[in-house]
Structure formats: C-alpha cells, structure tokens
Coordinates of C-alpha atoms in Angstrom, one line a residue:
Chain A
M601 CA 129.9 266.6 71.2
A602 CA 127.6 266.2 74.3
A603 CA 129.3 263.1 75.5
S604 CA 132.8 264.4 74.9
T605 CA 132.3 267.3 77.1
S606 CA 130.9 265.2 79.9
T607 CA 133.8 262.9 79.5
R608 CA 136.3 265.7 79.5
L609 CA 135.0 267.1 82.7
L610 CA 134.9 263.6 84.3
R611 CA 138.4 263.2 83.4
L612 CA 139.4 266.5 85.0
T613 CA 137.3 265.5 88.1
L614 CA 139.3 262.2 88.7
P615 CA 142.3 263.9 90.3
L616 CA 139.9 265.8 92.6
V617 CA 138.4 262.6 93.9
K618 CA 141.4 262.1 96.2
T619 CA 140.4 265.3 98.1
H620 CA 136.6 265.7 97.5
G621 CA 135.5 262.1 97.1
F622 CA 133.0 260.9 94.4
T623 CA 130.9 263.9 95.0
R624 CA 128.9 266.6 93.2
D625 CA 131.4 269.1 94.7
A626 CA 134.3 267.3 92.8
L627 CA 132.4 267.6 89.6
A628 CA 131.6 271.2 90.2
L629 CA 135.3 272.1 90.6
S630 CA 136.3 270.3 87.3
V631 CA 135.5 273.4 85.2
L632 CA 138.2 275.2 87.2
H633 CA 140.9 273.0 85.7
L634 CA 140.0 273.4 82.0
P635 CA 142.8 274.8 80.1
S636 CA 142.7 278.5 79.5
P637 CA 140.7 280.3 77.8
E638 CA 138.1 277.7 78.6
S639 CA 138.7 277.8 82.2
H640 CA 135.9 279.0 84.5
S641 CA 136.2 281.5 87.4
A642 CA 133.5 279.7 89.4
P643 CA 132.6 276.0 90.1
L644 CA 129.6 274.8 88.2
S645 CA 126.3 275.3 89.8
D646 CA 124.1 272.5 90.9
A647 CA 121.7 273.0 88.0
A648 CA 124.5 272.6 85.6
I649 CA 125.9 269.3 87.2
T650 CA 122.4 268.0 87.0
A651 CA 122.1 269.0 83.4
L652 CA 125.3 267.3 82.6
F653 CA 125.6 264.3 84.8
G654 CA 122.1 263.6 86.2
Q655 CA 120.0 264.4 89.2
E656 CA 121.2 263.9 92.8
I657 CA 122.9 260.7 93.3
K658 CA 123.0 259.9 89.6
A659 CA 125.7 262.5 89.1
E660 CA 127.9 260.6 91.7
H661 CA 127.2 257.3 89.9
S662 CA 128.4 258.9 86.5
L663 CA 131.6 259.9 88.3
I664 CA 132.0 256.4 90.0
N665 CA 131.2 254.5 86.7
F666 CA 133.7 256.6 84.9
F667 CA 136.4 255.8 87.5
F668 CA 135.6 252.1 87.0
D669 CA 135.8 252.6 83.2
E670 CA 139.2 254.3 83.6
G671 CA 140.2 251.4 85.8
I672 CA 139.7 248.9 82.9
E673 CA 141.6 251.2 80.5
H674 CA 144.4 251.2 83.0
M675 CA 144.5 247.4 83.1
K676 CA 144.5 247.3 79.3
S677 CA 147.3 249.7 78.9
R678 CA 149.5 248.1 81.7
A679 CA 148.9 244.7 80.1
Q680 CA 149.9 246.0 76.8
A681 CA 153.1 247.5 78.3
F682 CA 153.9 244.3 80.0
S683 CA 153.4 242.1 76.8
D684 CA 155.7 244.5 74.9
S685 CA 158.5 244.4 77.4
N686 CA 158.2 240.6 78.2
G687 CA 157.0 238.9 75.2
R688 CA 154.3 237.2 77.0
P689 CA 150.8 238.2 78.4
P690 CA 150.7 239.1 82.0
S691 CA 149.3 236.6 84.6
I692 CA 146.0 237.1 86.2
K693 CA 147.7 238.0 89.4
E694 CA 149.8 240.7 87.6
V695 CA 146.6 242.1 85.8
L696 CA 144.5 242.1 89.1
E697 CA 147.4 243.8 91.0
E698 CA 147.5 246.6 88.4
R699 CA 143.8 247.1 88.8
L700 CA 144.1 247.2 92.7
K701 CA 146.9 249.7 92.5
F702 CA 144.6 251.9 90.4
N703 CA 142.4 252.1 93.5
E704 CA 145.1 253.2 95.9
P705 CA 144.9 257.1 95.4
V706 CA 141.0 257.0 96.2
L707 CA 140.9 254.1 98.6
E708 CA 139.4 256.1 101.5
H709 CA 136.5 257.2 99.3
L710 CA 135.8 253.7 97.9
P711 CA 133.4 252.5 100.7
N712 CA 131.2 255.6 100.1
A713 CA 131.2 255.0 96.4
F714 CA 130.1 251.3 96.8
A715 CA 127.5 252.3 99.4
S716 CA 126.2 255.0 97.0
L717 CA 126.0 252.4 94.1
A718 CA 124.2 249.8 96.3
S719 CA 121.6 252.5 97.4
S720 CA 120.5 253.7 94.0
L721 CA 117.5 255.9 93.9
S722 CA 115.6 253.3 91.8
S723 CA 115.6 250.9 94.7
A724 CA 114.4 253.4 97.2
A725 CA 110.9 253.1 98.3
K726 CA 108.9 255.8 100.0
L727 CA 106.7 254.9 102.9
G728 CA 104.9 258.0 103.7
P729 CA 107.3 260.6 105.0
F730 CA 110.1 258.1 105.2
Q731 CA 112.5 257.2 102.5
V732 CA 113.3 253.5 102.8
F733 CA 116.5 252.3 100.9
S734 CA 117.1 248.8 100.0
V735 CA 120.5 247.5 99.2
D736 CA 121.2 246.6 95.5
P737 CA 124.3 244.4 95.1
L738 CA 124.1 244.3 91.2
P739 CA 126.2 247.3 90.5
G740 CA 129.1 246.0 92.8
L741 CA 128.7 242.7 91.2
R742 CA 128.8 244.0 87.7
H743 CA 132.0 246.0 88.4
A744 CA 133.7 242.8 89.8
L745 CA 132.5 240.7 86.9
R746 CA 133.8 243.1 84.3
I747 CA 137.2 243.2 85.9
A748 CA 137.2 239.3 86.1
D749 CA 136.3 239.0 82.4
E750 CA 138.8 241.7 81.4
A751 CA 141.6 239.9 83.4
C752 CA 140.9 236.6 81.8
Y753 CA 141.0 238.2 78.4
L754 CA 144.3 240.1 79.1
S755 CA 146.0 237.1 80.5
A756 CA 145.0 235.0 77.4
D757 CA 142.9 232.6 79.3
T758 CA 141.9 229.6 77.3
S759 CA 139.0 228.1 79.3
T760 CA 136.0 227.1 77.2
E761 CA 132.3 226.0 77.8
L762 CA 131.6 225.7 81.5
S763 CA 135.1 226.3 82.7
W764 CA 134.8 229.7 81.0
Y765 CA 132.0 230.7 83.3
A766 CA 133.5 229.0 86.3
R767 CA 136.8 230.9 85.9
R768 CA 135.0 234.2 85.7
A769 CA 132.8 233.5 88.6
S770 CA 135.7 232.4 90.8
L771 CA 137.8 235.4 89.8
C772 CA 134.8 237.7 90.4
A773 CA 134.5 236.3 94.0
I774 CA 138.4 236.6 94.5
Y775 CA 138.5 240.2 93.2
T776 CA 135.6 241.2 95.4
A777 CA 137.1 239.7 98.5
V778 CA 140.5 241.3 97.7
E779 CA 139.0 244.8 97.0
L780 CA 137.2 244.7 100.4
H781 CA 140.4 243.5 102.0
Q782 CA 142.3 246.4 100.2
I783 CA 139.9 248.9 101.8
T784 CA 140.7 247.8 105.3
S785 CA 144.3 246.6 105.1
P786 CA 145.9 248.0 102.0
H787 CA 149.4 246.9 102.9
T788 CA 148.6 243.2 102.7
T789 CA 146.5 243.3 99.6
S790 CA 149.2 241.5 97.4
Q791 CA 149.6 238.6 99.7
F792 CA 145.9 238.1 100.2
L793 CA 145.3 238.1 96.5
E794 CA 148.1 235.5 96.0
S795 CA 146.7 233.3 98.8
L796 CA 143.2 233.4 97.4
L797 CA 144.5 232.7 93.9
T798 CA 146.5 229.7 95.1
S799 CA 143.5 228.3 97.2
S800 CA 141.4 228.7 94.1
S801 CA 143.8 226.8 91.9
H802 CA 144.0 224.0 94.6
L803 CA 140.2 224.0 94.7
K804 CA 140.1 223.8 90.9
K805 CA 142.6 220.9 91.0
S806 CA 140.5 219.1 93.6
F807 CA 137.2 219.6 91.6
D808 CA 138.9 218.4 88.5
E809 CA 140.3 215.2 90.3
V810 CA 136.8 214.5 91.7
G811 CA 135.3 214.9 88.3
L812 CA 138.0 212.5 86.8
F813 CA 137.4 210.0 89.6
S814 CA 133.7 210.3 89.2
S815 CA 134.0 209.6 85.3
Y816 CA 136.0 206.5 86.1
L817 CA 133.5 205.3 88.6
F818 CA 130.6 205.8 86.1
K819 CA 132.5 204.0 83.4
S820 CA 133.2 201.1 85.9
F821 CA 129.6 200.9 87.0
R822 CA 128.5 200.9 83.3
A823 CA 130.9 198.1 82.4
V824 CA 129.8 196.0 85.5
A825 CA 126.1 196.5 84.3
K826 CA 126.9 195.6 80.9
S827 CA 128.7 192.4 81.9
A828 CA 125.8 191.6 84.1
G829 CA 123.5 191.8 81.2
T830 CA 121.5 194.7 82.7
L831 CA 122.3 197.1 79.8
Chain B
M599 CA 99.0 286.9 67.1
V600 CA 100.9 285.6 70.2
R601 CA 100.7 289.1 71.9
E602 CA 96.9 289.2 71.2
V603 CA 96.4 285.8 72.6
F604 CA 98.2 286.5 75.9
D605 CA 96.6 290.0 76.1
S606 CA 93.2 288.4 75.9
V607 CA 94.0 285.6 78.5
A608 CA 96.4 287.6 80.9
A609 CA 93.8 288.3 83.7
K610 CA 92.5 284.7 83.8
Y611 CA 95.5 282.9 82.8
D612 CA 96.3 281.1 86.0
I613 CA 92.6 280.2 86.6
M614 CA 92.6 278.7 83.2
N615 CA 95.9 276.9 83.7
D616 CA 94.5 275.4 86.9
A617 CA 91.2 274.4 85.3
S618 CA 92.8 273.0 82.1
S619 CA 95.5 271.0 83.9
M620 CA 93.6 270.2 87.0
G621 CA 96.2 272.1 88.9
V622 CA 99.0 269.9 87.7
H623 CA 100.9 272.8 86.2
R624 CA 101.8 273.8 89.7
L625 CA 103.3 270.4 90.5
W626 CA 105.2 270.6 87.3
K627 CA 106.5 274.2 88.0
D628 CA 107.4 273.1 91.6
E629 CA 109.5 270.1 90.3
F630 CA 111.0 272.2 87.6
V631 CA 112.4 274.8 90.1
S632 CA 113.3 272.4 92.7
S633 CA 115.4 270.4 90.2
L634 CA 117.3 273.6 89.5
Q635 CA 118.2 274.0 93.2
P636 CA 118.6 277.8 93.0
G637 CA 120.7 279.3 95.8
R638 CA 122.2 276.0 96.9
R639 CA 125.7 277.0 96.1
G640 CA 125.3 280.7 97.0
P641 CA 123.4 283.5 95.4
Q642 CA 122.5 283.2 91.7
K643 CA 121.5 285.7 89.2
C644 CA 118.5 284.4 87.3
I645 CA 116.5 285.5 84.3
D646 CA 113.0 284.1 83.8
V647 CA 111.8 284.7 80.2
A648 CA 108.2 284.7 79.2
G649 CA 107.6 284.7 83.0
G650 CA 105.0 287.5 83.1
T651 CA 102.8 286.1 85.9
G652 CA 105.8 285.6 88.0
D653 CA 105.1 281.9 88.8
I654 CA 108.6 280.6 88.2
A655 CA 110.3 283.8 89.7
L656 CA 108.4 283.4 93.0
R657 CA 109.1 279.7 93.2
I658 CA 113.0 280.3 92.7
L659 CA 113.1 283.1 95.4
D660 CA 110.9 281.1 97.9
L661 CA 113.0 277.9 97.3
A662 CA 116.3 279.7 97.7
R663 CA 115.1 281.4 100.8
E664 CA 113.3 278.5 102.5
K665 CA 115.6 275.8 101.6
Y666 CA 119.0 277.3 101.4
A667 CA 118.5 280.5 103.5
C668 CA 119.7 282.6 100.5
R669 CA 118.3 286.0 100.3
D670 CA 120.6 287.3 97.6
T671 CA 119.4 285.2 94.7
T672 CA 117.8 287.6 92.2
V673 CA 115.3 287.1 89.3
D674 CA 114.7 289.4 86.3
V675 CA 111.4 288.6 85.0
V676 CA 111.1 289.3 81.2
D677 CA 107.9 289.0 79.0
I678 CA 106.9 290.5 75.6
N679 CA 103.4 291.1 77.0
T680 CA 102.8 294.1 79.4
Q681 CA 99.5 292.8 80.6
M682 CA 101.0 289.6 81.7
L683 CA 103.9 291.6 83.4
S684 CA 101.5 293.8 85.3
E685 CA 99.7 290.5 86.5
G686 CA 103.1 289.4 87.9
F687 CA 103.9 292.7 89.3
K688 CA 100.5 292.7 91.2
R689 CA 101.3 289.2 92.6
F690 CA 104.7 290.3 93.8
K691 CA 103.2 293.2 95.7
K692 CA 101.7 290.6 98.0
T693 CA 105.0 289.1 98.7
M694 CA 108.2 290.2 100.8
Y695 CA 110.2 290.5 97.5
H696 CA 108.2 293.7 96.3
N697 CA 110.5 296.7 96.1
T698 CA 113.5 294.8 96.8
P699 CA 116.5 294.2 94.4
Q700 CA 115.6 290.5 94.3
V701 CA 113.0 290.9 91.5
S702 CA 112.5 293.1 88.5
F703 CA 110.0 293.1 85.7
T704 CA 111.1 294.1 82.2
E705 CA 109.2 294.1 78.9
G706 CA 111.4 292.4 76.3
N707 CA 111.3 290.0 73.4
A708 CA 113.0 286.6 74.0
Q709 CA 114.3 286.6 70.5
E710 CA 116.2 289.8 70.8
L711 CA 116.8 290.9 74.3
S712 CA 118.2 294.4 74.6
K713 CA 122.0 294.2 75.0
E714 CA 122.0 297.3 77.3
Q715 CA 119.4 295.8 79.7
F716 CA 120.7 292.3 79.4
P717 CA 124.4 292.3 78.6
D718 CA 126.4 289.1 77.5
N719 CA 127.7 286.7 80.2
T720 CA 125.4 288.1 82.9
Y721 CA 123.3 285.3 84.4
D722 CA 123.7 282.0 86.1
L723 CA 120.3 280.6 85.4
Y724 CA 117.9 281.1 82.4
T725 CA 114.4 279.8 82.8
I726 CA 111.6 279.7 80.4
A727 CA 108.4 277.9 81.3
F728 CA 105.7 277.2 78.9
G729 CA 106.8 280.1 76.7
I730 CA 109.3 279.0 74.1
R731 CA 106.7 277.3 71.9
N732 CA 105.0 280.6 71.5
C733 CA 108.1 282.3 70.0
T734 CA 108.3 282.6 66.1
S735 CA 112.0 281.5 66.2
I736 CA 113.1 279.0 68.7
P737 CA 116.9 279.1 67.6
A738 CA 116.8 282.8 68.1
V739 CA 115.6 282.4 71.6
L740 CA 118.4 279.9 72.3
Q741 CA 121.1 282.0 70.9
E742 CA 120.0 284.9 73.2
A743 CA 119.9 282.6 76.1
Y744 CA 123.4 281.5 75.4
R745 CA 124.5 285.0 75.0
V746 CA 123.2 286.4 78.4
L747 CA 124.3 283.2 80.4
K748 CA 127.7 283.2 82.1
P749 CA 130.2 280.4 81.3
G750 CA 128.9 277.7 83.5
G751 CA 125.4 279.0 83.4
T752 CA 122.4 276.9 82.9
F753 CA 119.5 277.0 80.4
A754 CA 116.4 275.3 81.7
C755 CA 113.1 275.0 79.7
L756 CA 109.8 273.6 80.9
E757 CA 107.5 273.0 78.0
F758 CA 104.7 270.7 76.9
S759 CA 106.2 268.0 74.8
R760 CA 105.4 264.6 73.2
V761 CA 103.7 261.6 74.9
D762 CA 105.3 258.2 74.0
N763 CA 102.6 256.0 75.4
P764 CA 100.0 255.6 72.7
L765 CA 97.1 255.1 75.1
L766 CA 98.0 258.0 77.3
S767 CA 98.6 260.0 73.9
T768 CA 95.1 259.3 72.7
L769 CA 93.5 260.3 76.0
Y770 CA 95.6 263.5 76.1
D771 CA 94.7 264.4 72.5
Q772 CA 90.9 264.0 73.2
Y773 CA 91.2 266.0 76.4
S774 CA 93.2 268.8 74.7
F775 CA 91.1 269.4 71.6
T776 CA 87.7 269.1 73.3
V777 CA 87.9 269.9 77.0
I778 CA 90.4 272.8 76.9
P779 CA 88.8 274.9 74.3
L780 CA 85.4 274.3 76.1
L781 CA 86.9 275.4 79.4
G782 CA 88.4 278.4 77.6
T783 CA 84.9 279.4 76.3
I784 CA 83.2 278.9 79.8
L785 CA 85.8 280.3 82.1
A786 CA 87.5 283.0 80.0
G787 CA 85.0 283.5 77.2
D788 CA 87.7 283.0 74.5
R789 CA 87.6 279.7 72.9
N790 CA 90.1 280.8 69.9
S791 CA 92.9 281.7 72.2
Y792 CA 92.8 278.3 74.0
Q793 CA 92.4 276.5 70.6
Y794 CA 95.7 278.2 69.6
L795 CA 97.4 277.2 72.8
V796 CA 96.5 273.6 72.2
E797 CA 97.5 273.6 68.6
S798 CA 100.8 275.2 69.4
I799 CA 101.7 272.4 71.7
R800 CA 101.5 269.9 69.0
K801 CA 103.7 272.0 66.7
F802 CA 106.5 272.2 69.3
P803 CA 109.4 269.8 68.4
P804 CA 109.7 266.4 70.2
Q805 CA 112.3 265.9 72.9
A806 CA 115.2 264.7 71.0
E807 CA 114.8 267.3 68.3
F808 CA 114.5 270.2 70.8
A809 CA 117.6 268.8 72.6
R810 CA 119.5 269.0 69.3
M811 CA 118.3 272.6 68.9
I812 CA 119.7 273.4 72.3
R813 CA 123.1 271.9 71.4
N814 CA 123.1 273.8 68.1
A815 CA 122.9 277.0 70.1
G816 CA 126.2 276.1 71.8
F817 CA 124.9 274.5 74.9
K818 CA 126.2 271.1 76.2
T819 CA 123.6 268.5 77.2
G820 CA 123.5 265.1 78.7
K821 CA 122.8 262.1 76.5
D822 CA 119.6 262.2 74.3
V823 CA 117.6 260.1 76.7
D824 CA 114.9 260.7 79.3
G825 CA 116.6 261.6 82.5
A826 CA 119.7 263.3 80.9
A827 CA 119.2 265.8 78.1
W828 CA 115.6 266.1 79.1
T829 CA 113.3 264.9 81.9
N830 CA 109.7 263.8 81.0
M831 CA 106.9 264.7 83.5
W832 CA 103.7 262.7 83.4
G833 CA 104.9 260.5 80.4
G834 CA 106.0 263.5 78.3
I835 CA 102.9 265.8 78.5
A836 CA 105.4 268.2 80.0
C837 CA 109.2 268.0 79.8
V838 CA 112.2 269.9 81.2
H839 CA 115.1 270.4 78.9
T840 CA 118.5 271.7 80.3
G841 CA 121.8 272.7 78.8
V842 CA 125.0 274.2 80.1
K843 CA 127.2 277.0 78.6
V844 CA 130.6 275.3 79.3

C-alpha cells in the first residue's frame, strides 16, 4: 500500500518534470493531479514530501531513479511492439535510440539530475562549518550499465563468457558518451550513436583478429618447440 | 496513572529530562522539528499533542520565524495534564508569542479530541513528542490524528524506540533501569514515576510495528526501513515516525 501510493505520486510527477525539473516542488504538485475526489487543493508540504520520499536530496533521487525505471519499462514496451510488428527483435541501435528518445522531454533537466546523483549526501563530508561534496560516479555508472544490460537482453544478444561482460562494458561506455552528447547536441544524437556502434564493431573485429592471430602464433611456437625437442 | 505520574513530575520535568538524557533530548527535539521544516512553503496550522511544556511548539514557531521568516504559522498545544500545560504557558510568557494567535493551550485527551475544538481536516502538521507511549490506546490516538489532519497533512511522532545494536542496547538498559530512577529520586524525589517512564519505553512497539499501526490508521508512509517510514536517532534510542494523509 505504502509503495503503491508513492509510485502513484511519482508517476503523476513525471509530466511535471518538464516544467519543474527533478525537484521537491514537482513532487509537491503531484497531488494536485490526483483524480477527483482524491485531488488536493494545495501542494504537499515539505514534511509530507520528506515522509513519503525521503529527506532533502533523497526525495529528488527517488524521482530521478523512478524516471530511470520508467525509461527501462519504455525500452521493454517499445521492443515488444517492434518484435510484434517486424517478427524479429530490435537491434541494439534501435533499442538505445528508443531509450534516448525517452530523455527528450526532460533533456534540459538531466545535467542537474546527474549532478544531484553524483553528489549524494552519503558522500558529503563536513569540515567544520563547510560542507565538502565529493563526486560519486557510481549512480551514473549503474544507470548506464542497467541500460546496456537491458539493451543486450532485448536485442537477443547471444554473447557468452568473457564477451558477455565485454559487450555490456562497451555498450555502457557508448551509451554514457551518447547520453552526454545528447544533452549538448540533441539533433545529432542518432548519428553519433551509429558512429560509435560502428567503431565499436570495428574495434571488436580488430580484437578478434588479433586474438586469432595470437592463437596461431602460439600454436606455431608450440609446434616449433615440440619439433626441437624442448617440450 | 499517567495523569498522576505527570502531575508529580510536571514542575521538574525539563530538569529531569536534561539530567537523564544528559541534554540529548534537546538535540533530538531540534532535529525532529527541523526535519519537518514548518513554514517553509508558507504558514502552517500545527497541533502539538502531549506538548504541555511547549518544547516542540516553541521550536516550531522559532524555526518558522528564524529560518523562513514565517510569522503566521500557528501551534495549538494540547495536553491531558493541566500542570504540564501551565508549565508551558509560563514558559511562553517569556517569549514574543505570548498573547498572540500563534499559540494556544488546550486541555484535551489525545485519544478523543473534542470535535468542536478540533474539527475534522483542520491541521497541516500533527506532532507528538515523547507522549504517545503514555496513551492507553495508540490506535485511538492515530485515528484522531488522521481525523484532525487536512488531506496532505503530516503526522510526526518522536518517541523512544528499540535499539538494534546489542552492545548499545545492553548499555542503554543498564543506564535506564539504574541511573534514571536514581536521578528521579535525587532530583525530583519521585523514584516510582521515573521507574514507570523507563518501563513504558520498553513496552512501546518497535519501529516496524509502529509504522504498521500508522498505516492502519490510514496514513501513507515510506518503506519499512530506517530513513523512510522512520528515522532512528542514536541507534534507535529515539525515533521519528512520519505518515501522510494522502
């Protein structure tokens, strides 16, 4: 019951992010959009926001993380619709493009959201009267890794063992770069994504070839050593 | 029983609180009130139940005025005990809020507040600090809190709770059952009342159970973890529970 009320209010807050950002103000206004007769006449007080979503910056983090969760759900539903209409799973590029489209309405607020996540209260240290914030890159990294993993799953990626990790790590790096690019140049996002995916596949091919050549070289040395009686 | 206990300790209540908690109850109350940020988004109508000595009310009004320049936030102090109320009234006489509409003192039972004096859907904030464990029926107090709060209003309770850390818990038990009644005898000449206060703390439901009771009354809370539905202070010696009437 508790979780569903918070989720309901967070869902009502998402359309308000466009105008109010990922802020406690946006959360406060969510109750005005409840269907009648539940609708309130005034926004939630700060104490109520704290009670439902956490103190200070934690309430903003609840909203940002909910936006990320909804982004994953959006990827899933779009991938399902694509599979139904085309009879095949979408490509990595198509899945990532859908996720990037989800960012578009709130693009101008994303830098603040990432800054807020990176400067979590837990990483703040107090030196006398001064509050010193350290940068915590983990929430941003977790966000990109989650998207990379989901994109691989939705595009029916078949990599196994070490290549399973390599594939996700490379996609995480690509998605992070493209999302940062999207914030500054939203109109060229698609081209940038395509160029990075192409470079990545070239890089993978080069690595595979280097690996193959090394294995031949190793086999040759082994054979030479055997014929010389060393082994 | 409760009325007798508080009648006997009213005059020295704050001295004893200071002595038994080594002044820490002031920090807890400060943190409790500052977490509620009264007056931040405009004036609020608050009710402080079991707030006889006016500790919380004064903090609410001071914080709203000093931090948010809000002079229209009001607090209605309610207590079942007239002795405690007169202590609070005396304290407020020393402040700028005396004889202003910002504060009022009313005798009332937290379990059945008068509907004429405290109508439905009236308050933005309901506070009860170190008071709910002394009530016979906690669900009845919560029902009344739900009734008097407006939709969107917040219930906030500061109360002694359960200590999770076994080492801290042992130390705390030793201190509570030996030092506090002894201090009661020395400073207030009343060992039994302070023995009762310590025992009542142990009988109060633990954090998760009290959060469930708050939800049963109709409030919405955060998840059942420290930092959401409740916030522990000093490892759980004291704890703030909050709920919202959505």
